[in-house]
Amino acid sequence: MPLIRVPKSWEIPDREITPETVFLNRRRFMTNLIAAGVTAAMLPLAGCKNNAATSKEILDKTATQAYNGLSRNPKFAQVDRPITDEALATKYNNFYEYGGTKSIWEAAQALPTENWKVEVGGLVKNPKTYDIDDLYKKFPIEERVYRFRCVEAWAMVVPWVGFPMKLLMADVEPKSEAKFVRFTSFYDPKITKGAGVFSQFYPWPYTEALRVEEMANDLAFFATGLYGRKLPKQNGAPLRQVIPWKYGFKGAKSIVKIEFVEKQPATFWNTIGPNEYDFEANVNPEKPHPRWSQASERIVGPGNSWSWETRPTLAYNGYGEYVASLYS
Ligand code: MTE
């Protein structure tokens, strides 16, 4: 679906139906695209390239510190399908700051995670800048096995390590005017070289956002690790969001900033393709993506994607009992 179209005179202008911050960001982005003659269909959220390194080499080269004494939350101990092989979850990634294919694990090793800070501010009573090691110690760490569903219709099951987002929220105490939360990923064009020729038009840095009630939901999780160890860089070290009832793009990786705001903020994929990547982005088998069906999903496994098992997509990715009431 092309992104660039001239609205008819009887249509409502974007600025009347979209909060201003979203509108202004999108207009700047679209102006750049028009100048270059690029359409949304040319900016796919897909791409796959085989990597010469074996899974074992990748695991060895991106080994991170193991957690001691970790316990799995019994409420989220297993799902209706096996846990994805760790070697696949750490080699088949989306991280556009490091490239537009799934094989970004090597390029992502450039991410500098030393002395990492996470700034939390905006409409909160206690703005704070957490040093990542203090943040790791401050909140009780647990393991949760979640289904993970990408908007591209592939799915995994990952044992994440981390803590519920609502704990951080309670620590900074959002003010009553705060309605949304924006998450910003690390960005430095000297390091995050992007996804080829089109990435100069992308609205960097990568940002995502939730409603505050969504962040307060028990399922919303900050991951600090996976498979019993600290997050490897390609999976979004040292801190990422995991929102299991939404498509994977709603979970920003390598977070440096969290801001509580009043108006719905502009976000990365929603700015690029508002019809393709809606703000809410709840997993929904009945709402097709404009370019493909969401009725089923391919379970990431060994071999080529055409040989992967296909399963019906679950509404809210199977988490309706926890989250459906947020949308009633
Ligand atoms: N966060 C940043 N900063 N950059 C990205 O490109 N991709 C998103 C999300 N978070 C992305 C990101 C998408 S589209 C998906 S599906 C998941 O990360 C992929 O996470 P994984 O590589 O750990 O499977």
PDB file of C-alpha atoms and ligand atoms in Angstrom, residues 45 89 92-97 148 150 154 156 160 185 206 234-235 240 248-249 251-253 269, ligand 1:
ATOM      1  CA  LEU A  45       9.321  -4.707   8.040  1.00  0.00           C
ATOM      2  CA  ALA A  89      15.975 -16.574  19.209  1.00  0.00           C
ATOM      3  CA  TYR A  92      16.855 -14.418  13.941  1.00  0.00           C
ATOM      4  CA  ASN A  93      16.276 -10.794  14.949  1.00  0.00           C
ATOM      5  CA  ASN A  94      14.758  -7.490  13.985  1.00  0.00           C
ATOM      6  CA  PHE A  95      16.927  -4.534  14.980  1.00  0.00           C
ATOM      7  CA  TYR A  96      16.861  -1.922  12.239  1.00  0.00           C
ATOM      8  CA  GLU A  97      19.567   0.212  13.824  1.00  0.00           C
ATOM      9  CA  PHE A 148       6.191 -13.677  21.124  1.00  0.00           C
ATOM     10  CA  CYS A 150       5.956 -10.401  15.195  1.00  0.00           C
ATOM     11  CA  TRP A 154       6.331 -15.370  12.633  1.00  0.00           C
ATOM     12  CA  MET A 156       8.508 -17.738  19.012  1.00  0.00           C
ATOM     13  CA  TRP A 160      12.448 -13.732  29.350  1.00  0.00           C
ATOM     14  CA  SER A 185      16.045   3.301  22.067  1.00  0.00           C
ATOM     15  CA  TYR A 206      13.350   4.119  17.426  1.00  0.00           C
ATOM     16  CA  GLN A 234      21.114  -8.321  19.298  1.00  0.00           C
ATOM     17  CA  ASN A 235      18.078  -8.892  21.538  1.00  0.00           C
ATOM     18  CA  ARG A 240      13.898  -3.818  26.439  1.00  0.00           C
ATOM     19  CA  GLY A 248       6.777  -7.403  18.575  1.00  0.00           C
ATOM     20  CA  PHE A 249       7.470  -3.919  17.174  1.00  0.00           C
ATOM     21  CA  GLY A 251       8.707  -3.550  22.342  1.00  0.00           C
ATOM     22  CA  ALA A 252      11.588  -1.089  21.972  1.00  0.00           C
ATOM     23  CA  LYS A 253      15.070  -2.512  22.490  1.00  0.00           C
ATOM     24  CA  TRP A 269       6.715   2.254  12.684  1.00  0.00           C
TER      25      TRP A 269
HETATM   26  N1  MTE B   1      13.633  -2.058  18.842  1.00  0.00           N
HETATM   27  C1  MTE B   1      14.522  -1.296  18.193  1.00  0.00           C
HETATM   28  N2  MTE B   1      15.179  -0.354  18.848  1.00  0.00           N
HETATM   29  N3  MTE B   1      14.759  -1.460  16.853  1.00  0.00           N
HETATM   30  C2  MTE B   1      14.072  -2.392  16.108  1.00  0.00           C
HETATM   31  O1  MTE B   1      14.306  -2.489  14.896  1.00  0.00           O
HETATM   32  N4  MTE B   1      12.386  -4.150  16.107  1.00  0.00           N
HETATM   33  C3  MTE B   1      11.137  -4.563  16.741  1.00  0.00           C
HETATM   34  C4  MTE B   1      11.325  -4.866  18.232  1.00  0.00           C
HETATM   35  N5  MTE B   1      12.085  -3.823  18.855  1.00  0.00           N
HETATM   36  C5  MTE B   1      13.122  -3.203  16.785  1.00  0.00           C
HETATM   37  C6  MTE B   1      12.952  -3.029  18.172  1.00  0.00           C
HETATM   38  C7  MTE B   1      10.541  -5.730  16.089  1.00  0.00           C
HETATM   39  S1  MTE B   1       9.814  -5.438  14.589  1.00  0.00           S
HETATM   40  C8  MTE B   1      10.519  -6.964  16.662  1.00  0.00           C
HETATM   41  S2  MTE B   1       9.635  -8.236  15.981  1.00  0.00           S
HETATM   42  C9  MTE B   1      11.283  -7.259  17.871  1.00  0.00           C
HETATM   43  O2  MTE B   1      12.014  -6.124  18.356  1.00  0.00           O
HETATM   44  C10 MTE B   1      12.279  -8.371  17.584  1.00  0.00           C
HETATM   45  O3  MTE B   1      12.917  -8.782  18.768  1.00  0.00           O
HETATM   46  P1  MTE B   1      13.986  -9.962  18.705  1.00  0.00           P
HETATM   47  O4  MTE B   1      15.014  -9.584  17.706  1.00  0.00           O
HETATM   48  O5  MTE B   1      14.544 -10.100  20.083  1.00  0.00           O
HETATM   49  O6  MTE B   1      13.220 -11.198  18.276  1.00  0.00           O
END
